[in-house]
C-alpha positions as YAML, in Angstrom:
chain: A
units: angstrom
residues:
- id: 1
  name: UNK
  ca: [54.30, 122.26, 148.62]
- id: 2
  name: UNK
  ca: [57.43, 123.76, 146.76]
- id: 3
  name: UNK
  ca: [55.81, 126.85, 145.29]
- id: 4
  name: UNK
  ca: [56.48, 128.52, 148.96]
- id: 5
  name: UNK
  ca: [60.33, 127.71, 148.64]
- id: 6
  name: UNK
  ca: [60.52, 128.96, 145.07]
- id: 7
  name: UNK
  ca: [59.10, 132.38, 146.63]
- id: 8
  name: UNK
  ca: [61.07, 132.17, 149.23]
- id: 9
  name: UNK
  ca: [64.13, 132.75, 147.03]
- id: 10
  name: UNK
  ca: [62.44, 135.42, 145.31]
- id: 11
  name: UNK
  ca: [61.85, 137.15, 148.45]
- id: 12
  name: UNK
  ca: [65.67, 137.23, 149.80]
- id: 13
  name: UNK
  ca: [67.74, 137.51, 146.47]
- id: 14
  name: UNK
  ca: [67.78, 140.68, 144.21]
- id: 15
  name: UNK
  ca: [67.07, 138.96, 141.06]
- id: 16
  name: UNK
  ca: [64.50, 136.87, 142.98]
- id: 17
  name: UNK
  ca: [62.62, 137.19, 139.80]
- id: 18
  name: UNK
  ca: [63.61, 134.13, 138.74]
- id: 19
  name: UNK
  ca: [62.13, 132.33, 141.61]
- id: 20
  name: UNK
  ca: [58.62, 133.68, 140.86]
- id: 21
  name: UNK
  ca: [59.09, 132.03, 137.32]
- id: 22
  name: UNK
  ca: [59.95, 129.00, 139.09]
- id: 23
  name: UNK
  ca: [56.96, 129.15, 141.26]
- id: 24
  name: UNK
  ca: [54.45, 129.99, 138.85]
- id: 25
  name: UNK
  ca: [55.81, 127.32, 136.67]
- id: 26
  name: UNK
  ca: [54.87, 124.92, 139.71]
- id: 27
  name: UNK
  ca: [51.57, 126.20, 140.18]
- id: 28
  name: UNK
  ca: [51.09, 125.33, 135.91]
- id: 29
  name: UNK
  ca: [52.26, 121.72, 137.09]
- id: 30
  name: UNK
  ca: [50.00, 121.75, 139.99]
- id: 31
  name: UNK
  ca: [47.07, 122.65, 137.41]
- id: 32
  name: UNK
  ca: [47.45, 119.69, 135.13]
- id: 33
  name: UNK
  ca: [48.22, 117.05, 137.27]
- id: 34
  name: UNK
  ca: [44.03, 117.38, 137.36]
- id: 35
  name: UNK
  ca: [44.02, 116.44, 141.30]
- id: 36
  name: UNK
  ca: [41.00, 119.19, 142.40]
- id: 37
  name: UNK
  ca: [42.40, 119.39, 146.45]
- id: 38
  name: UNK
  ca: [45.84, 119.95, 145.10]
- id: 39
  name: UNK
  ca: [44.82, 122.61, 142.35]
- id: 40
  name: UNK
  ca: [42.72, 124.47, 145.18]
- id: 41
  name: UNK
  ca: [45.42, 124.64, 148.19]
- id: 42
  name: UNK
  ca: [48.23, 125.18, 145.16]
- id: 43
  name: UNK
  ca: [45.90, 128.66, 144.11]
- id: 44
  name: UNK
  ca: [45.73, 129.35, 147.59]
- id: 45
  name: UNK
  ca: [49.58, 129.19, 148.19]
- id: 46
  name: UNK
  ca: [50.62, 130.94, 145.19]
- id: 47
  name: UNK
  ca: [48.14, 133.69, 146.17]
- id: 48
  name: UNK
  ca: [49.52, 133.65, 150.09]
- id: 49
  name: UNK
  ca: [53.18, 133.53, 148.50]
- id: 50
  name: UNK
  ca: [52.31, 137.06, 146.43]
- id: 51
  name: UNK
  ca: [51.57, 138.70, 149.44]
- id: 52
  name: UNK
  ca: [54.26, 137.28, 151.33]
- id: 53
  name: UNK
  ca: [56.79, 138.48, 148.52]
- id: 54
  name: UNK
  ca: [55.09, 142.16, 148.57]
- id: 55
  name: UNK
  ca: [55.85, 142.02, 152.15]
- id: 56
  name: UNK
  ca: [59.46, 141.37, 152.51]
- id: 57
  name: UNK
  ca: [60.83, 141.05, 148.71]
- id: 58
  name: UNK
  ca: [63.87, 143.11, 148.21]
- id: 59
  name: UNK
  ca: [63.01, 143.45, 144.38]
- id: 60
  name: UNK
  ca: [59.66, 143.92, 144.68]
- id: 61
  name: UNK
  ca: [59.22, 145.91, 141.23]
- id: 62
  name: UNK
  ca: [61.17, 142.79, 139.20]
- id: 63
  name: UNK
  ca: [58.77, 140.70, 141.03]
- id: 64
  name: UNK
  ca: [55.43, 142.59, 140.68]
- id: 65
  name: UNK
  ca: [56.30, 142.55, 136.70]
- id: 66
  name: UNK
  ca: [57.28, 138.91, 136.42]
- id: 67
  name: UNK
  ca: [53.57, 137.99, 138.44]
- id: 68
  name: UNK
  ca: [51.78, 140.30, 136.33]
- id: 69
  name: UNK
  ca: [53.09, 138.76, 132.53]
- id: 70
  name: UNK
  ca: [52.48, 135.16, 134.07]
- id: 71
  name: UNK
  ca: [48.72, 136.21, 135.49]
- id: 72
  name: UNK
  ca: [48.34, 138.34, 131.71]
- id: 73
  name: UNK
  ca: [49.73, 134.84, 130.12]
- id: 74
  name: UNK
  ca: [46.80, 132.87, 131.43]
- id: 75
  name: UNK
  ca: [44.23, 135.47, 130.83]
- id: 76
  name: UNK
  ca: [44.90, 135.64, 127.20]
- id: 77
  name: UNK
  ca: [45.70, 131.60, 127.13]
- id: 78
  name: UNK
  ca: [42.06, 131.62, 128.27]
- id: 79
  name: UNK
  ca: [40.51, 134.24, 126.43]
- id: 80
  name: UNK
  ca: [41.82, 132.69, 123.13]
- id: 81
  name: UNK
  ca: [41.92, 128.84, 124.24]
- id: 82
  name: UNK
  ca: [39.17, 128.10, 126.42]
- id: 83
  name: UNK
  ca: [37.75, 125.48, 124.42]
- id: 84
  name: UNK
  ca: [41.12, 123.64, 124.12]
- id: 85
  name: UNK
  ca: [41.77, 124.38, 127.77]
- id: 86
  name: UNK
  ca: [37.79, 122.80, 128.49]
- id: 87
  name: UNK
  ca: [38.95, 119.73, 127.02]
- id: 88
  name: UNK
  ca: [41.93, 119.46, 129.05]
- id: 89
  name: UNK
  ca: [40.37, 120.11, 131.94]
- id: 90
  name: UNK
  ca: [36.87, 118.59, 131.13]
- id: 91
  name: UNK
  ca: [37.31, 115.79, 133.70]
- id: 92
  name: UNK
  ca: [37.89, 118.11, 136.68]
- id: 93
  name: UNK
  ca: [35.10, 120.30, 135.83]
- id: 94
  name: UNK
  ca: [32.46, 117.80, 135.02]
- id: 95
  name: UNK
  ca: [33.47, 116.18, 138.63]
- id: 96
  name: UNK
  ca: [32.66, 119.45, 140.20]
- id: 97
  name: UNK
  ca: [32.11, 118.95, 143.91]
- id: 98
  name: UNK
  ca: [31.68, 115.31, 143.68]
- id: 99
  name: UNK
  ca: [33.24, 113.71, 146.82]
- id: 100
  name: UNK
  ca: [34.30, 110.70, 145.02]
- id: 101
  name: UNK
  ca: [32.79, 108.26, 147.47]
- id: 102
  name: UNK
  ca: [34.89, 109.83, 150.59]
- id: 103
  name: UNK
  ca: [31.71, 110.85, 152.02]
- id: 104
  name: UNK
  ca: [31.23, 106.84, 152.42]
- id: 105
  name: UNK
  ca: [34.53, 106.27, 153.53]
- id: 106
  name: UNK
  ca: [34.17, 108.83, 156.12]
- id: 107
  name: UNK
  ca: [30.93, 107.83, 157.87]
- id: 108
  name: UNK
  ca: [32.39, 104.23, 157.99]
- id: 109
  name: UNK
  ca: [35.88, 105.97, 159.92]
- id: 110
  name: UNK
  ca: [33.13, 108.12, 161.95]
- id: 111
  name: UNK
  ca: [31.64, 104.22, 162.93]
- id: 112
  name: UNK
  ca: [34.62, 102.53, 163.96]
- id: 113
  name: UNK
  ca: [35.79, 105.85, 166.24]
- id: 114
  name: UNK
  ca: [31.85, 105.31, 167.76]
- id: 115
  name: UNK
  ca: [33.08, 101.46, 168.38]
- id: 116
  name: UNK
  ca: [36.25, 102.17, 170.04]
- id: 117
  name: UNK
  ca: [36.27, 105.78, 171.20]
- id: 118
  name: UNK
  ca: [38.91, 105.84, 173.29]
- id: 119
  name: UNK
  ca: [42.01, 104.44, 171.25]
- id: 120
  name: UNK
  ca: [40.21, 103.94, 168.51]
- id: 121
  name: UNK
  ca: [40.17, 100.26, 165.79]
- id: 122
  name: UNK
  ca: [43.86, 100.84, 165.43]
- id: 123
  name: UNK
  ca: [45.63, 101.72, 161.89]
- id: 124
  name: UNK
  ca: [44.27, 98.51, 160.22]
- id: 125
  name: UNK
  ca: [40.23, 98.76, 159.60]
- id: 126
  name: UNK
  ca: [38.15, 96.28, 161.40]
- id: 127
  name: UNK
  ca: [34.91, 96.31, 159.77]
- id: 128
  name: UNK
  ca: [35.45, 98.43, 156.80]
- id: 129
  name: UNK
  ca: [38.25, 98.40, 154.26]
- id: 130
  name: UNK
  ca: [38.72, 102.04, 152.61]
- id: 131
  name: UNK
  ca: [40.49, 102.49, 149.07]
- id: 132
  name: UNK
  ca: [43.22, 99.94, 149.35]
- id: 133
  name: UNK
  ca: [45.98, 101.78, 147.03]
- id: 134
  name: UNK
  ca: [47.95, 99.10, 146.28]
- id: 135
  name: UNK
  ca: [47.32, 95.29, 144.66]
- id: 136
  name: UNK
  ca: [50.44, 94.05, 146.32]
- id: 137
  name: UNK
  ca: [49.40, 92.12, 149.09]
- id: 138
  name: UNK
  ca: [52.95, 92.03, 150.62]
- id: 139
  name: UNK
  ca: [53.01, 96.09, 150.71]
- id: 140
  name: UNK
  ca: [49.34, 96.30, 151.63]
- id: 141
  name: UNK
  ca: [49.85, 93.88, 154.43]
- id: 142
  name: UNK
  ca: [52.32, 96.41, 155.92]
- id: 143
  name: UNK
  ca: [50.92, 100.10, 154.45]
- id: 144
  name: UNK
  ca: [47.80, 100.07, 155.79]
- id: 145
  name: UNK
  ca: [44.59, 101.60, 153.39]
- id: 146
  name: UNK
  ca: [43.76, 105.34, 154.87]
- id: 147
  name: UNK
  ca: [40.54, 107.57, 155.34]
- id: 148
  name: UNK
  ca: [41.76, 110.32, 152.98]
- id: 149
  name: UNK
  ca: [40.79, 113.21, 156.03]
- id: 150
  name: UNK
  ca: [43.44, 113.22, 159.24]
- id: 151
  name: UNK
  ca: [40.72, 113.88, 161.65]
- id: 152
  name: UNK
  ca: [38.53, 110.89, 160.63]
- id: 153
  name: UNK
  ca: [41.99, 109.27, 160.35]
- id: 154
  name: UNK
  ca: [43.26, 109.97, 163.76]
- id: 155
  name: UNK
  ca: [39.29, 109.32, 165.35]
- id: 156
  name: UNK
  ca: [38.86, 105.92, 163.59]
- id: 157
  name: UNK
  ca: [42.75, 104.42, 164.57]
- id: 158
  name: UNK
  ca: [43.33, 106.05, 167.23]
- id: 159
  name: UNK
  ca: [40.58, 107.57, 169.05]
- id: 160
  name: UNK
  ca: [39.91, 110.49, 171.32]
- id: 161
  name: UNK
  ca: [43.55, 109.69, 172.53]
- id: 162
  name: UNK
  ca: [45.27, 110.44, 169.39]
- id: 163
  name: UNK
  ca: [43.63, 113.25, 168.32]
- id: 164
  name: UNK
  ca: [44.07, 114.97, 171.27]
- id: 165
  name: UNK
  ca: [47.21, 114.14, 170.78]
- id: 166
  name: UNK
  ca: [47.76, 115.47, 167.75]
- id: 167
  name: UNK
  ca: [45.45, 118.61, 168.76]
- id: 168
  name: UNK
  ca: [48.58, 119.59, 171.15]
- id: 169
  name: UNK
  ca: [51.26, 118.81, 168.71]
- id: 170
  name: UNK
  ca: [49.52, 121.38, 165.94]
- id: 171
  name: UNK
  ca: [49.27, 123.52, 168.93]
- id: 172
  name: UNK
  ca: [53.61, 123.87, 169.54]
- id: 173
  name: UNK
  ca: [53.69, 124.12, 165.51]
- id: 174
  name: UNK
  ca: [51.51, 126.65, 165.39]
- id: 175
  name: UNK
  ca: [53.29, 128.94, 168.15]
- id: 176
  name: UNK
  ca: [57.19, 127.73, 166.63]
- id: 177
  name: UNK
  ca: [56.15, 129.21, 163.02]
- id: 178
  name: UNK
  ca: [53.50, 131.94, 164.05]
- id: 179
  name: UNK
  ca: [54.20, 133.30, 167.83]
- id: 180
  name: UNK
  ca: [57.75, 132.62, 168.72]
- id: 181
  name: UNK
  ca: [60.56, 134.70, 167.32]
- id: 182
  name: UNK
  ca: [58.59, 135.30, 163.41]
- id: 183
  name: UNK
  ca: [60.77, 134.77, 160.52]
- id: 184
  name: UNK
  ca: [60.42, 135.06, 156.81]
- id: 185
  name: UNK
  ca: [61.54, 132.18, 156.32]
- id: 186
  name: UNK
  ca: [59.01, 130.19, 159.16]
- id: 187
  name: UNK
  ca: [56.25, 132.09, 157.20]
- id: 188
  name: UNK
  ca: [57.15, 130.37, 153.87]
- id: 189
  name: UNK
  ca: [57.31, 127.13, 155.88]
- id: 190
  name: UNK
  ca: [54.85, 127.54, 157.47]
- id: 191
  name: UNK
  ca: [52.84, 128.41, 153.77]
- id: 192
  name: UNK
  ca: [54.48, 125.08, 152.40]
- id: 193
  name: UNK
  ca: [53.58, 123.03, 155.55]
- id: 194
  name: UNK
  ca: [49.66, 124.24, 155.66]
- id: 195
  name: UNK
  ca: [49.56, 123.24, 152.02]
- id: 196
  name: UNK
  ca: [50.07, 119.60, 153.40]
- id: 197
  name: UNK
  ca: [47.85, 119.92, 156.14]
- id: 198
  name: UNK
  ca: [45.24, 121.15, 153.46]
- id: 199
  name: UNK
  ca: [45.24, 118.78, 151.08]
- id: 200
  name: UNK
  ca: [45.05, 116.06, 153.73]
- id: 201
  name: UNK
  ca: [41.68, 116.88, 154.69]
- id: 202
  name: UNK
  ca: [40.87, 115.81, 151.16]
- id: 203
  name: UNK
  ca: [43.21, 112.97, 151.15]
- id: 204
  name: UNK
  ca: [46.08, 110.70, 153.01]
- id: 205
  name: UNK
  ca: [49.01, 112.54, 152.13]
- id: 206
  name: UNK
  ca: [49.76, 113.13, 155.86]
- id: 207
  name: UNK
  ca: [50.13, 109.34, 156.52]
- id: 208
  name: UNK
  ca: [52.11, 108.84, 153.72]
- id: 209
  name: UNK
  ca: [55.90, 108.36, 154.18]
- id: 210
  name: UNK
  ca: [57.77, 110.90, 151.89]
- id: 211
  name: UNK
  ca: [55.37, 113.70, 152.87]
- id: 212
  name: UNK
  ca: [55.44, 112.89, 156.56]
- id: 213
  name: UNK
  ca: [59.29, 112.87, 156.01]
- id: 214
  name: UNK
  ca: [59.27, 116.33, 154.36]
- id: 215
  name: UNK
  ca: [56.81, 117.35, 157.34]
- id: 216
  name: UNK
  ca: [59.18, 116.44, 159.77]
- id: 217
  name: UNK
  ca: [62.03, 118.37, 158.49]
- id: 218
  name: UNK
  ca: [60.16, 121.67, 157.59]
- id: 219
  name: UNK
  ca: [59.77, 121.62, 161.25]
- id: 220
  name: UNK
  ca: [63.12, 121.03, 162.15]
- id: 221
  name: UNK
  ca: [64.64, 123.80, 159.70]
- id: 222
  name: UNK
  ca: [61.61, 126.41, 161.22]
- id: 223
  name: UNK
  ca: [62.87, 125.44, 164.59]
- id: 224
  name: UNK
  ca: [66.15, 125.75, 163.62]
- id: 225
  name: UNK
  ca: [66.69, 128.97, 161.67]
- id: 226
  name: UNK
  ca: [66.35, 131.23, 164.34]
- id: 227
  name: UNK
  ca: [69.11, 129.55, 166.01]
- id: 228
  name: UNK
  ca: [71.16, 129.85, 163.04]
- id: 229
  name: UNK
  ca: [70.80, 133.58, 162.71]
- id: 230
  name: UNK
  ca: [71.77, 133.79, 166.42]
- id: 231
  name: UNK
  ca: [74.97, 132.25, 166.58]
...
């Protein structure tokens, strides 16, 4: 989620080169904390981000070099390491598409929504307890266990009701950052927020409370920049 931001910096300053270090260091980061949604929506921003700097970088030559020596890095780190780099990596590729049981998880959310379709079993699981995170019972007893996917999320706790819900709120995000008044700096926001939204298809991180925190204030500073540049 803070590879966009690190572009963003390369975009607007003239030795913005330093922020594409800074971003493809992140995306390194991304790569060995071994999490396969993460390392997939990370690729996908960094790529996004490259085009986004060709687009509007005002150094787009110091740029352009800096992203070519990092991409040349890894091809020679993995032309001359790939057996070192296997072993590191060995337990994401041997997992390959494995869901790691969320399949299950997700046809028990898909049940309770199909029990109570309207406003759905509410946050805390009725019949079915997914991957409780936590052993403490006094945290547990107030963070509820999650359905790692928002939409089988939303459907199981809250029904039809809160997804529609939800359905109109992702529609005013998506015409703040994409129809009304464009920005460069919405766009990289708007990169760094559908990285979230990503990887919580795959996972909870939408429910959780620092991300929903950073959530909440992407959107205010996207709302808010065009203001800014106003006044």
């Amino acid at each position: 989620m803070m590879i966009p931001f690190a572009f963003y910096l390369a975009s607007r300053y003239h030795k913005g080169w330093i922020g594409s270090v800074v971003g493809s260091v992140f995306l390194l980061g991304v790569f060995f904390t071994c999490s396969r949604g993460s390392i997939l929506m990370g690729t996908a921003a960094y790529l996004l981000c490259i085009i986004l700097l060709m687009l509007s970088a005002k150094n787009k030559k110091g740029n352009t070099v800096t992203i070519a020596i990092f991409l040349s890095l890894v091809a020679l780190a993995v032309l001359f390491f790939h057996k070192e780099l296997y072993r590191l990596f060995r337990s994401v590729l041997d997992r390959g598409f494995d869901p790691n049981n969320r399949d299950f998880i997700y046809e028990a959310g898909w049940k309770q929504f199909l029990q109570y379709p309207v406003f759905g079993g509410s946050f805390y699981p009725i019949d079915f307890v997914p991957y409780d995170f936590s052993i403490m019972e006094g945290f547990s007893s107030l963070i509820p266990p999650r359905w790692h996917n928002t939409v089988i999320q939303l459907l199981a706790c809250t029904g039809i009701t809160g997804l529609a819900a939800y359905g109109y709120h992702r529609y005013e995000t998506v015409r703040t950052l994409f129809f009304w008044d464009r920005t460069r700096e919405k766009a990289f926001i708007a990169c760094s927020i559908g990285v979230l939204l990503g990887c919580s298809l795959l996972d909870c991180h939408f429910f959780n409370l620092g991300p929903a925190i950073f959530y909440s204030v992407g959107l205010a500073f996207a709302e808010c920049c065009v203001k800014r540049k106003e006044e």
